[in-house]
Short mmCIF file of C-alpha atoms in Angstrom, two decimals:
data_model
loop_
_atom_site.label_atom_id
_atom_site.label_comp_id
_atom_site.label_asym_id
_atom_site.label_seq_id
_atom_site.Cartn_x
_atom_site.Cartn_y
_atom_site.Cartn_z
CA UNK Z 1 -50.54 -64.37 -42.81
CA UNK Z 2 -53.31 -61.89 -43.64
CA UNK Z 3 -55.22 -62.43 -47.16
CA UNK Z 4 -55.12 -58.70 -47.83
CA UNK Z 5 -50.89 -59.33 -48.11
CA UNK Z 6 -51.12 -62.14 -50.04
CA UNK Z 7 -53.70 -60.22 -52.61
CA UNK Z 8 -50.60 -57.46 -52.72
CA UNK Z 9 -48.54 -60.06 -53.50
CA UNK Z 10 -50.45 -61.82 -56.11
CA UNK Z 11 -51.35 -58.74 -57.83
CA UNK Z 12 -47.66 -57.96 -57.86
CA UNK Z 13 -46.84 -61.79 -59.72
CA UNK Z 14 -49.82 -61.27 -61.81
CA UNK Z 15 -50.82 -64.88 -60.63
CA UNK Z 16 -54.56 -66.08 -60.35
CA UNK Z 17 -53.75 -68.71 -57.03
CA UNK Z 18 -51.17 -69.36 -53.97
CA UNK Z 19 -50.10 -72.42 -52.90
CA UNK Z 20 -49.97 -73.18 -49.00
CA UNK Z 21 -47.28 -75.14 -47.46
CA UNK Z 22 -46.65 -76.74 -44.02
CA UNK Z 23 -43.43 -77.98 -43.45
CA UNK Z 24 -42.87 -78.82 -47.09
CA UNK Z 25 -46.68 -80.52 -47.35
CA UNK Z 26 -49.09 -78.54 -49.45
CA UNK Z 27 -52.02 -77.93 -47.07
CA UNK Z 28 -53.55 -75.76 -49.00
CA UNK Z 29 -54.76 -73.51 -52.21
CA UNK Z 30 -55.88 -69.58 -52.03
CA UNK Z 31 -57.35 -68.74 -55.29
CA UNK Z 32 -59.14 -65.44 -56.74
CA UNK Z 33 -62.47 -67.71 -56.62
CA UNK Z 34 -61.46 -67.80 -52.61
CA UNK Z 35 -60.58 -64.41 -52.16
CA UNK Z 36 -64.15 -62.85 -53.33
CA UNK Z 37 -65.94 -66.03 -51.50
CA UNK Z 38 -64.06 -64.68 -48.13
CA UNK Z 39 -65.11 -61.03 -49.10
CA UNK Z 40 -68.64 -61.87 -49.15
CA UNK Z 41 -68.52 -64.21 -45.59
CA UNK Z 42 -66.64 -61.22 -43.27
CA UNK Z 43 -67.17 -57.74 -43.32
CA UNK Z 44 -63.73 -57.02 -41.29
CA UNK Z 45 -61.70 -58.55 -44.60
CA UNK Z 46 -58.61 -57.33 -43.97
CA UNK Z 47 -58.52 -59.69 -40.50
CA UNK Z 48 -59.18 -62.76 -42.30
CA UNK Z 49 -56.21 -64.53 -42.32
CA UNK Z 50 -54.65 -66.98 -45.42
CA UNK Z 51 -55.69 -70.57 -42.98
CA UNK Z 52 -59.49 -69.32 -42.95
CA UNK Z 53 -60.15 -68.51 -46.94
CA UNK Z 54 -58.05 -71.18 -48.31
CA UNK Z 55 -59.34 -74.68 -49.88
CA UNK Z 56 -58.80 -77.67 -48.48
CA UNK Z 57 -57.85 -80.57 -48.92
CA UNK Z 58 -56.55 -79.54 -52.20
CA UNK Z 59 -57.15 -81.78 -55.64
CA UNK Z 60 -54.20 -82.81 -56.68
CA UNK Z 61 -53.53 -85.09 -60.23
CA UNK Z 62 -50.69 -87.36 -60.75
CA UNK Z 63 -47.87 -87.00 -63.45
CA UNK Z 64 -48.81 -90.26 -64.86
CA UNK Z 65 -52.33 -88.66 -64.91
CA UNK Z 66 -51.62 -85.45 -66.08
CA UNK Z 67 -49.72 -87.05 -69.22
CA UNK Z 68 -53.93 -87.74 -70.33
CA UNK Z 69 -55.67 -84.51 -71.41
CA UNK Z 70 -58.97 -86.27 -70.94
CA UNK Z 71 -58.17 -86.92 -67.35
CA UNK Z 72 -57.08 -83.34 -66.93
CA UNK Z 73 -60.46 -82.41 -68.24
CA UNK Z 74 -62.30 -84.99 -66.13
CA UNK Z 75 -60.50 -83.44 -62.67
CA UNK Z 76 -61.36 -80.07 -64.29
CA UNK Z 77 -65.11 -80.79 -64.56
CA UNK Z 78 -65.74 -83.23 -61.60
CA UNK Z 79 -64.48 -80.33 -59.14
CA UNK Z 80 -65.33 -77.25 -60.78
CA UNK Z 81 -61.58 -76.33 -60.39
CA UNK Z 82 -59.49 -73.74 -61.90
CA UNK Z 83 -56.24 -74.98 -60.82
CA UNK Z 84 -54.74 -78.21 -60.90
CA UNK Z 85 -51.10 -79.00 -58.93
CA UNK Z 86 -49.20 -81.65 -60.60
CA UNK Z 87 -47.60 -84.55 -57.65
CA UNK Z 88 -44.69 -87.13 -58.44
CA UNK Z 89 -44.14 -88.98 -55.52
CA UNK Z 90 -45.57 -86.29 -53.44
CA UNK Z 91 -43.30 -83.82 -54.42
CA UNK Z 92 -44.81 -81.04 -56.80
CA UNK Z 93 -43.65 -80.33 -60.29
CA UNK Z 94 -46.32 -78.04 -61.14
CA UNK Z 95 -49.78 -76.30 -61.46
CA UNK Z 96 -52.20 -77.11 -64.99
CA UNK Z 97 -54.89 -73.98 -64.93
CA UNK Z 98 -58.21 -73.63 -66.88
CA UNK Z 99 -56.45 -71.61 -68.97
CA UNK Z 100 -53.56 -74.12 -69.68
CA UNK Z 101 -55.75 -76.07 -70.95
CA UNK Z 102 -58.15 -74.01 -72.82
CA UNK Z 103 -54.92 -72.62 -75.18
CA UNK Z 104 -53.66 -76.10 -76.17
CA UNK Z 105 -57.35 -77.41 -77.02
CA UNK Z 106 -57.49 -74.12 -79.33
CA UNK Z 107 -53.80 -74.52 -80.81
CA UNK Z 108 -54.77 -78.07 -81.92
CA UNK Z 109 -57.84 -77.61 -83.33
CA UNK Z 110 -61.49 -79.41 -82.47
CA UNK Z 111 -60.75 -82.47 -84.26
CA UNK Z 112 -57.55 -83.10 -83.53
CA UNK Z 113 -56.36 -86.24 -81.26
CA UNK Z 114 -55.93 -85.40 -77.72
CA UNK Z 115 -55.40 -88.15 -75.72
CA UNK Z 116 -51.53 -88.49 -75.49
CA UNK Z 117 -50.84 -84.32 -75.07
CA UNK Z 118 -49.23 -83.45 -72.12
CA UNK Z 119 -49.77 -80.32 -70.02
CA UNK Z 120 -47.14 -80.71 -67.45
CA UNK Z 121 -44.33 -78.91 -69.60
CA UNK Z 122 -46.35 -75.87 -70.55
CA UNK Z 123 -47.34 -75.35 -67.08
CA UNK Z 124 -43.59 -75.90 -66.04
CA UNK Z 125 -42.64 -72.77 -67.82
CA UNK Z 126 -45.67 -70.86 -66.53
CA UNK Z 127 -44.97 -71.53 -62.92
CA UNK Z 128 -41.35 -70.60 -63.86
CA UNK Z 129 -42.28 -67.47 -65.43
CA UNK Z 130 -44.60 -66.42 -62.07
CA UNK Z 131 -41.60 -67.12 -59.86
CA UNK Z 132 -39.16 -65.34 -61.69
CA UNK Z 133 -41.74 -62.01 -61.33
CA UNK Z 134 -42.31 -62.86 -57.61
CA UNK Z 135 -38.55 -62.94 -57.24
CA UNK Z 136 -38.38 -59.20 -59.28
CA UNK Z 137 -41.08 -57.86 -57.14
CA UNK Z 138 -39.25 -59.24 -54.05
CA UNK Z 139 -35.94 -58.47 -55.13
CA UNK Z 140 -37.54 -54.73 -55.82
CA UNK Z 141 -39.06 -54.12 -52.29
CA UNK Z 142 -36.03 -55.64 -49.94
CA UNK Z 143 -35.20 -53.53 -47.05
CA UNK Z 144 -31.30 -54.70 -47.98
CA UNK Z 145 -29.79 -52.98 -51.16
CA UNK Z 146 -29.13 -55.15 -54.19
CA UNK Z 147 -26.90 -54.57 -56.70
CA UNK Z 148 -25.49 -56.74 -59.93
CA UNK Z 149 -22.14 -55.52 -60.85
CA UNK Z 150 -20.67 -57.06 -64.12
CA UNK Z 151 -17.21 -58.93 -63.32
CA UNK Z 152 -15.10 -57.86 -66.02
CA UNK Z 153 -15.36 -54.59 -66.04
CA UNK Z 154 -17.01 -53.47 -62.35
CA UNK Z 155 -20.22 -51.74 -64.10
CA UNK Z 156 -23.57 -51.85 -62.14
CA UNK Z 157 -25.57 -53.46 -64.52
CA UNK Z 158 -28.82 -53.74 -62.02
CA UNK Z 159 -29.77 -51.74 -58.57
CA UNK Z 160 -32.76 -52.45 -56.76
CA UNK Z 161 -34.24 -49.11 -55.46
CA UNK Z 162 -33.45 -49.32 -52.08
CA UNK Z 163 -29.92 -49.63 -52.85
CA UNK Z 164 -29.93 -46.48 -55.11
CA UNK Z 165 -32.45 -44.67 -52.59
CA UNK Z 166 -29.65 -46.01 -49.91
CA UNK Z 167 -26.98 -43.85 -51.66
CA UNK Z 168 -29.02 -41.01 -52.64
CA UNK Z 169 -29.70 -41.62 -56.14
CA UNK Z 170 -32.60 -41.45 -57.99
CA UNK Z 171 -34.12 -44.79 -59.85
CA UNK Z 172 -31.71 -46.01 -62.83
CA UNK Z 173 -28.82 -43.10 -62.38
CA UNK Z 174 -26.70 -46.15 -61.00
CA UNK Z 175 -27.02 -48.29 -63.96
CA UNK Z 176 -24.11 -48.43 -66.31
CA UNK Z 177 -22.18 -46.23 -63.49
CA UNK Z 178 -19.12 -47.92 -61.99
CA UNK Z 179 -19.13 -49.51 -58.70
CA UNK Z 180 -15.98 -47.36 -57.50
CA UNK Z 181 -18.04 -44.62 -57.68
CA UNK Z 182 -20.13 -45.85 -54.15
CA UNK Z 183 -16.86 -46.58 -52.07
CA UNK Z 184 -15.68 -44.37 -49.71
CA UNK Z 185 -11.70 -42.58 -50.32
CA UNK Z 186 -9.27 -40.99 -47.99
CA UNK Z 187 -6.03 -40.34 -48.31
CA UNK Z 188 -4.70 -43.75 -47.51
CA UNK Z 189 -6.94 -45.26 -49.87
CA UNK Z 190 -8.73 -44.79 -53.49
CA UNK Z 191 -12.43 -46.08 -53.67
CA UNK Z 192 -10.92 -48.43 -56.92
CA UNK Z 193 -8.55 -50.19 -53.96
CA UNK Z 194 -11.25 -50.25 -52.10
CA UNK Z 195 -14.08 -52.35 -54.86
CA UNK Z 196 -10.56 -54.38 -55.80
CA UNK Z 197 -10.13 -55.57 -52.60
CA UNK Z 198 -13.67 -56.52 -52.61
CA UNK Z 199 -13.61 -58.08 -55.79
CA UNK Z 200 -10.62 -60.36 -55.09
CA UNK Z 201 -12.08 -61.62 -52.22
CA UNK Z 202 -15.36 -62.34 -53.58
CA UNK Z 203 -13.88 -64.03 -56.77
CA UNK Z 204 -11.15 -66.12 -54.22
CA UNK Z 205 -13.72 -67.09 -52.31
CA UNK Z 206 -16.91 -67.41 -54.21
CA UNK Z 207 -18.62 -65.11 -51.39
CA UNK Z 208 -17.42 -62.25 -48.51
CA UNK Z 209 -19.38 -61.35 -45.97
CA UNK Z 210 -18.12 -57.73 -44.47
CA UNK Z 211 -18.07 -54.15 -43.75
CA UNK Z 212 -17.50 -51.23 -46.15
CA UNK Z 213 -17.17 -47.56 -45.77
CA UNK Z 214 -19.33 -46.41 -48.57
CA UNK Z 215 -20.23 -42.59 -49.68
CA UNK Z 216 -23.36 -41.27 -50.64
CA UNK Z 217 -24.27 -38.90 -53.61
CA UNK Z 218 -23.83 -35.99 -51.80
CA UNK Z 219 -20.70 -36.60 -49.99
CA UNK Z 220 -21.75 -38.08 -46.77
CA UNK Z 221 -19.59 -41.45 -45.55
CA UNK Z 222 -21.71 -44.19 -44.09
CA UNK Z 223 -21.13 -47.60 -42.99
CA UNK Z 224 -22.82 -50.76 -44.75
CA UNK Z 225 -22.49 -54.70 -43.98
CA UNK Z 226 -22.39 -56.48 -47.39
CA UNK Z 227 -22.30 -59.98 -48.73
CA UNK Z 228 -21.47 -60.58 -51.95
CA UNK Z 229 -21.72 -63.08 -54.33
CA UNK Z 230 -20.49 -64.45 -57.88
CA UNK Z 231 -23.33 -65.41 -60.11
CA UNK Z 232 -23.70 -66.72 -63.75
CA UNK Z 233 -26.00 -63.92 -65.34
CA UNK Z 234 -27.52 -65.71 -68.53
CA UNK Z 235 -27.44 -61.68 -69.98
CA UNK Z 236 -24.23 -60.18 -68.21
CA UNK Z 237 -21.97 -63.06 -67.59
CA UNK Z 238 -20.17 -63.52 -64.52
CA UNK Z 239 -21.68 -60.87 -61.68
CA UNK Z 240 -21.14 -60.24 -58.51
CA UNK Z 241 -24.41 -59.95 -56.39
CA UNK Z 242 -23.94 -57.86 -53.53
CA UNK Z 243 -26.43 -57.21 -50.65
CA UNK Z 244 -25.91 -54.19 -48.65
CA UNK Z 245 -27.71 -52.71 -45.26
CA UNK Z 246 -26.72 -49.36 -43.82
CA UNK Z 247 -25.23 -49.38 -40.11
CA UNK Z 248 -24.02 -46.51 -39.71
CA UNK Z 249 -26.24 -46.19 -36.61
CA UNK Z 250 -25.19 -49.62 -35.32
CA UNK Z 251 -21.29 -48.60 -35.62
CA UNK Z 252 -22.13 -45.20 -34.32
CA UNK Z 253 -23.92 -46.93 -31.30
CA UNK Z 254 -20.93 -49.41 -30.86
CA UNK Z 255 -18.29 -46.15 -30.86
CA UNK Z 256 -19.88 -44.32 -28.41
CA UNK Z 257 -20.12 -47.75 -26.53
CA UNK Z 258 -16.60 -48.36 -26.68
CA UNK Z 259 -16.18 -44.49 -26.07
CA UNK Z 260 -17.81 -44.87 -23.07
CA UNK Z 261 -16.57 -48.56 -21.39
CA UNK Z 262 -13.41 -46.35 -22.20
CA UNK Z 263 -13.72 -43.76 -20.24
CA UNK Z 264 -15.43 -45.69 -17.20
CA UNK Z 265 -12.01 -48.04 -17.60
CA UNK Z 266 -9.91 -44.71 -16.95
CA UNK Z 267 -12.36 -43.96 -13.95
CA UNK Z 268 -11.76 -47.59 -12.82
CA UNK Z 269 -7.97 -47.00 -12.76
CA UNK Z 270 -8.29 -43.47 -11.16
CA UNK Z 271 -10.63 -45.25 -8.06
CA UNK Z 272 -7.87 -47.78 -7.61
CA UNK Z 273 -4.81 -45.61 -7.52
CA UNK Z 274 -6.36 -43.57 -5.02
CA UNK Z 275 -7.78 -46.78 -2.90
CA UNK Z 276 -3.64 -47.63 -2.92
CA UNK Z 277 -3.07 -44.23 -1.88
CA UNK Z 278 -5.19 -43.99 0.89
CA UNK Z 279 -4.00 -47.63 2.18
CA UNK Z 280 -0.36 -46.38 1.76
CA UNK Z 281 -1.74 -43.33 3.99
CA UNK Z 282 -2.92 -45.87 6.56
CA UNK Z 283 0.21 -47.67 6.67
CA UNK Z 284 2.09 -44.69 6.99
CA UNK Z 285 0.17 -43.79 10.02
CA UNK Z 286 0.68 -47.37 11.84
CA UNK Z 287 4.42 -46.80 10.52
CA UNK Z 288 4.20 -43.87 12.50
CA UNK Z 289 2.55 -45.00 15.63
CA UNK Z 290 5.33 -48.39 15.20
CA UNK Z 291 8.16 -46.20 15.50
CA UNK Z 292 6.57 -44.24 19.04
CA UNK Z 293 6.22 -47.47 20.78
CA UNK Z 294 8.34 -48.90 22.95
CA UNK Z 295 6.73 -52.51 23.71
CA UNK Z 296 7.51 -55.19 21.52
CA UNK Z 297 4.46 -56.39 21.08
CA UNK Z 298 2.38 -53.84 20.03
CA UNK Z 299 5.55 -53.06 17.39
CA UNK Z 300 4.29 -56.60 16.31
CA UNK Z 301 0.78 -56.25 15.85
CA UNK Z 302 1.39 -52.86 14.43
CA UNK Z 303 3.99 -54.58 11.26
CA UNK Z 304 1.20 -57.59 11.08
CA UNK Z 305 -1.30 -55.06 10.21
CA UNK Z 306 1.25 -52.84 7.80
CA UNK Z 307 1.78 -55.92 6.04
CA UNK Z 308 -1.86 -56.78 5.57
CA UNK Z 309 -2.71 -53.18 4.44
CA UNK Z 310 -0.28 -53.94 1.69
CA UNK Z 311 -0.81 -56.94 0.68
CA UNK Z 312 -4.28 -55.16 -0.15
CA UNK Z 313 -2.98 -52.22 -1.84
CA UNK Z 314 -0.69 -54.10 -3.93
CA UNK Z 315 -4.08 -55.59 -5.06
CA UNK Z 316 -5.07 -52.08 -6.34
CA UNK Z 317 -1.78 -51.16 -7.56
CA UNK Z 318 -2.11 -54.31 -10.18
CA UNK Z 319 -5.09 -53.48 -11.09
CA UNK Z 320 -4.49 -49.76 -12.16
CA UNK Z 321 -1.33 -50.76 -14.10
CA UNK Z 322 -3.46 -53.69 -15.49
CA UNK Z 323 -4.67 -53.68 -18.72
CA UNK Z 324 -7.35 -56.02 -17.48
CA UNK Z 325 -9.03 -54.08 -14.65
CA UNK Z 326 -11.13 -57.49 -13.95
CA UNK Z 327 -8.53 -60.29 -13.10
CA UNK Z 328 -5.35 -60.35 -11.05
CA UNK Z 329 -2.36 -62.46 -12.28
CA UNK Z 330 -0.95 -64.19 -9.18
CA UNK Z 331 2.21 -65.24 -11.57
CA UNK Z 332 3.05 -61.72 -11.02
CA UNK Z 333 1.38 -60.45 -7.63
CA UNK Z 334 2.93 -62.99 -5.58
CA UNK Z 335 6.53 -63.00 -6.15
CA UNK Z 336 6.03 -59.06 -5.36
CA UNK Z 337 3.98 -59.22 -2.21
CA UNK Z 338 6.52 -62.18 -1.14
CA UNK Z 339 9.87 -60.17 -1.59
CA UNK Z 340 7.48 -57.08 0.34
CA UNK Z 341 7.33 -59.29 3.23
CA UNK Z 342 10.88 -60.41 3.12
CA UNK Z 343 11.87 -57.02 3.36
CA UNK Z 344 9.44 -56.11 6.01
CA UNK Z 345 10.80 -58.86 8.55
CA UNK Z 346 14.36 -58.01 7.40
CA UNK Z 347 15.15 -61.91 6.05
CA UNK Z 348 18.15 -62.60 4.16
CA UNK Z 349 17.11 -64.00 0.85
CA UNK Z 350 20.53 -65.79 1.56
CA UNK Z 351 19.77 -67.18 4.91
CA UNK Z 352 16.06 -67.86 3.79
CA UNK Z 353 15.31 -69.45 0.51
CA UNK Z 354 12.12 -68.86 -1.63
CA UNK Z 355 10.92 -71.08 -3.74
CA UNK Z 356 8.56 -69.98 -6.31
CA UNK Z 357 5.86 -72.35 -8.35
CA UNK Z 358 2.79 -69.71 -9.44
CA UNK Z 359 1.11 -70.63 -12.41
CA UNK Z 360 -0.58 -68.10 -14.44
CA UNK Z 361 -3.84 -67.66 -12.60
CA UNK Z 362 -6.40 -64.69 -12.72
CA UNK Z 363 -8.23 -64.05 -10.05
CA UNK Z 364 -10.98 -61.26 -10.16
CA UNK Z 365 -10.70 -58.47 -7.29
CA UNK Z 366 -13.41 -60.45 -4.81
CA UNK Z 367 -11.24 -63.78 -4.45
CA UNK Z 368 -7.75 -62.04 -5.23
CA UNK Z 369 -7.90 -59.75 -2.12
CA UNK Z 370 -8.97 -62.63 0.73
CA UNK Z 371 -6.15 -64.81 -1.35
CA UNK Z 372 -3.84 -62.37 -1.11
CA UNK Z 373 -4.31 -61.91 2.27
CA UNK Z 374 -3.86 -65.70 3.42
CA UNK Z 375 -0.20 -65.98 1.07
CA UNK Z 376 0.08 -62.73 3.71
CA UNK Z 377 -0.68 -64.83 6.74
CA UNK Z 378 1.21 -67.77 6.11
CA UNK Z 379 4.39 -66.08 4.33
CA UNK Z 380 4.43 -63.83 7.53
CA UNK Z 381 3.86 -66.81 10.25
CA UNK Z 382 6.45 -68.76 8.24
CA UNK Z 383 9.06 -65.55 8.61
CA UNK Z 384 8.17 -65.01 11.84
CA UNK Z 385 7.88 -68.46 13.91
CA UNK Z 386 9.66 -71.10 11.28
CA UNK Z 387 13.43 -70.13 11.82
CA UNK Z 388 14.71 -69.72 15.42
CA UNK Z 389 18.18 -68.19 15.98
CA UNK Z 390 18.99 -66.98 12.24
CA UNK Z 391 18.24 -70.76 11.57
CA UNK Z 392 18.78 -70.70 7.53
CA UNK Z 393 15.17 -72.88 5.71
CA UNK Z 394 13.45 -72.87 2.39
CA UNK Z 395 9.88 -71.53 2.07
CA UNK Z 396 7.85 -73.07 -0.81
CA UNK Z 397 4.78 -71.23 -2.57
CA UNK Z 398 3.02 -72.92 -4.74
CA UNK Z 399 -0.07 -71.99 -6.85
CA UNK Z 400 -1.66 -74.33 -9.33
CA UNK Z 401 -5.42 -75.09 -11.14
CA UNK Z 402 -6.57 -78.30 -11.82
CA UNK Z 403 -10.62 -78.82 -13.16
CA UNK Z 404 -12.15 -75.35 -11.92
CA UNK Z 405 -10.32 -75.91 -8.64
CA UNK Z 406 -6.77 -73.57 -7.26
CA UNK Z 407 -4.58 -75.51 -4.82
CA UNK Z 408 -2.37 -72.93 -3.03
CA UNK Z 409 0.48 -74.35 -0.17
CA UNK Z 410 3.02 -72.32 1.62
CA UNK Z 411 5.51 -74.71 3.29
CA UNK Z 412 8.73 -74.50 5.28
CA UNK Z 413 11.19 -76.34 6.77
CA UNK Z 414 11.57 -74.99 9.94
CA UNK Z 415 10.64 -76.08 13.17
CA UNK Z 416 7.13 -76.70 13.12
CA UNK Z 417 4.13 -76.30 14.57
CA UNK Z 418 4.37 -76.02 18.64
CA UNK Z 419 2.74 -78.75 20.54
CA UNK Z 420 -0.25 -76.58 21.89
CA UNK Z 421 -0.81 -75.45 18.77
CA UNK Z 422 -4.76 -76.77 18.18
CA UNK Z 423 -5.41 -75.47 21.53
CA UNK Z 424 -4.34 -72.10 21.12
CA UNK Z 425 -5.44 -72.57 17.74
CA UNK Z 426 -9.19 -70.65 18.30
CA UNK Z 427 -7.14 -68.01 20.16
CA UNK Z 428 -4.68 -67.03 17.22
CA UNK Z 429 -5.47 -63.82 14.75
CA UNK Z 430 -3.52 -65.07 11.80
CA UNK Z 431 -5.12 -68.50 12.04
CA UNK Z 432 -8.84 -67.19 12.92
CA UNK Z 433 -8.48 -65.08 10.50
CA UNK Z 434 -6.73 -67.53 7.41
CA UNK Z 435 -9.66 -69.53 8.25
CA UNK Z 436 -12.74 -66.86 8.18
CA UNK Z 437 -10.92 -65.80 4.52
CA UNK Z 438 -11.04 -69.86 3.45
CA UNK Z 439 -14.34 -70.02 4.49
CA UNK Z 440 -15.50 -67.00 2.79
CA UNK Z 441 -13.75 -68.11 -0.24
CA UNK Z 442 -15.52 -71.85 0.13
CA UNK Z 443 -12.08 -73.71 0.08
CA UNK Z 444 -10.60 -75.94 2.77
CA UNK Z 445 -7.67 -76.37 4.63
CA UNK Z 446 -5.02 -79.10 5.47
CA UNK Z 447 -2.14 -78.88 7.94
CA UNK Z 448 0.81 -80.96 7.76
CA UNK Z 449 3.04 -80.52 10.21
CA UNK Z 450 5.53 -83.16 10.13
CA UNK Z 451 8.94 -82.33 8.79
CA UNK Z 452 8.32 -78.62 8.93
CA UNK Z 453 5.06 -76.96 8.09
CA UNK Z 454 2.68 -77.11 5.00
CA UNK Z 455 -0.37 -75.51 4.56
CA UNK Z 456 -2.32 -76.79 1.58
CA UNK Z 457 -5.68 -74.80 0.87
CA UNK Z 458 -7.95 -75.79 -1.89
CA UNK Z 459 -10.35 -73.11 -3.30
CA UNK Z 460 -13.12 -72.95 -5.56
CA UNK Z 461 -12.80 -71.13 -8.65
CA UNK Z 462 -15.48 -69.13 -10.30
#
């Protein structure tokens, strides 16, 4: 800290010294004596900072010591000092001055017996009085606005100026005014329901911390944050202390912010309904080019590749009738994207039982698309290879999280896996492809083929 703020300061609390502190240790005292000693040793004064014109080590007396005039007077002479701080078990309790001492010599006369008279008291209620007027001048030149509004009755008894500068007043037209008279009213709600909400909260409470719609002088509604406070005023009784800062910029900032994230949501939306679109398009076409076709196995690869396009769009479709345009529930995209594929290979849901476990997971759109497209994979290979000759089976899917990790198997009953399947393995789409998605998604893969088939995949999550 600069000296020249400090001088502002000290002029302000009509004091003669400052006392320095570091971390609760005085260091440290700046003193008028200081300040013109400083003046005369730099020409650039207004750099020199509180550290550089200070004294130290600063004389200090004890209370025992300070109970003994004469010793007062002996510290006062033997350092030339002006000021004197008072210690008890270094902790101070206050600072004896030249001046302290010069009025109590004079009130008792030159003869009178001095040895037992103690300064300690009378320099208690000085340093009290200087901190009350450094509190005023504080209290006067906040950037918050303070005002002290009497309990009973809801007058402002006391307004700082910014408070009354905050509201468009001019200095003391808010005294004796009520407090009503700076809240806000609409036609829901009168500015007296308004201060007696406040004030029942406060006085519940002790304090409330919160935000008001006030009005200014002229009319014009702004936005404050408050905290208020009961306090026991020795003059006014019971007060409520409140401490106001305008943010109407702040909440105009935020509502154009949330203005904004709205309208890029509805953008969101629009992109995905028309990526589901477009994919519906697609599928439409390979629809189209299924239907031409007369070899069986290009009708295959043609449905395979419907069903993945959906499985993707059905992605976008949850998103745009999300309300959370960043996560995917599975609870809810699987069961649909399962009962798609059912459809799709014509199974019975009679000959063919589903079994369901999905807990609710979200998944954001990067992991929820490759996901969706393996429950695609195996749901379809399961359809397709599991049950020979209208062979009725179960199919189990079955999503779960445990500690940052998902654990998804798709299992069947049906025949199994065929005996060359590791070497035709490398050669498979659905199986190259289930794999390249694990990988991407860095899970791993387990396949159980002994009483049916079971595909457990384990991905990382996050």
């Amino acid at each position: 800290m600069l000296v020249v703020d400090v001088i502002s300061q000290m002029s302000q609390a009509q004091t003669s010294y400052v006392l320095v502190f570091h971390e609760q240790e005085l260091v440290g005292i700046l003193t008028e004596t200081d300040v013109v000693r400083a003046i005369g040793n730099r020409t650039l004064f207004e750099n020199i900072t509180v550290a550089e014109a200070m004294t130290q080590p600063v004389i200090t007396i004890s209370k025992a010591d300070a109970e003994q005039i004469s010793i007062v007077m002996q510290k006062f002479h033997q350092h030339d000092l002006c000021h004197l701080p008072v210690m008890d078990n270094n902790e101070l309790i206050g600072v004896i001055t030249r001046s302290n001492v010069l009025r109590v010599l004079y009130s008792m006369g030159v003869h009178s017996e001095i040895e037992n008279l103690s300064l300690v008291d009378i320099n208690a209620r000085n340093h009290a009085k200087h901190m009350l007027e450094l509190q005023a001048v504080i209290t006067r030149n906040m950037a918050e606005g303070i005002c002290l509004v009497r309990a009973t009755d809801g007058i402002i008894v006391y307004a700082n100026p910014k408070f009354e500068t905050m509201f468009g007043y001019d200095i003391g037209e808010l005294t004796d005014r009520h407090v009503s008279i700076v809240n806000y009213e609409d036609e829901h709600t009168t500015a007296e329901d308004v201060n007696q909400a406040i004030r029942a909260a406060v006085l519940r409470h002790g304090e409330a911390t919160y935000e008001v719609h006030n009005v200014k002088k002229d009319g014009t509604p702004f936005w404050c944050r408050a905290t208020t406070s009961v306090f026991e005023h020795p003059e006014y009784g019971k007060v409520l202390v409140a401490v106001q800062q305008d943010i109407t910029e702040h909440k105009q900032a935020e509502d154009k912010l949330q203005k904004s994230l709205k309208e890029k949501e509805v953008l969101l939306k629009e992109i995905h309904h028309r990526v589901k679109n477009n994919l519906g398009i697609v599928s439409s076409l390979l629809q189209m080019q299924c239907r031409r076709t007369q070899e069986p196995q290009v009708t295959s690869i043609l449905l395979d590749s419907q069903n993945r396009i959906a499985s993707i769009a059905l992605i976008h479709e949850k998103l745009y009738r999300s309300e959370d345009l960043a996560n995917i529930n599975f609870a809810q995209y699987i069961p649909d994207l399962v009962t798609h594929l059912f459809d799709s290979y014509n199974t019975s849901s009679s000959l063919v039982k589903l079994y369901l476990q999905i807990e609710d997971v979200g998944l954001d759109i990067e992991s929820a698309i490759p996901c969706g497209l393996i429950v695609n994979e195996l749901v379809s290979n399961a359809l397709k290879y599991a049950f020979t000759n209208n062979q009725a089976g179960e199919i189990l899917v079955k999503l779960y999280e445990h500690e940052h990790q998902l654990t998804l198997i798709v299992q069947d009953n049906g025949v199994g896996l065929p005996l060359d399947f590791e070497s035709k393995r490398r050669k498979t789409l659905g199986i190259n492809l289930i794999e390249g998605l694990v990988k991407q998604l860095r899970g791993s893969i387990e396949i159980n083929s002994q009483q049916g088939t079971q595909f457990k995949i384990n991905l990382k999550k996050g």
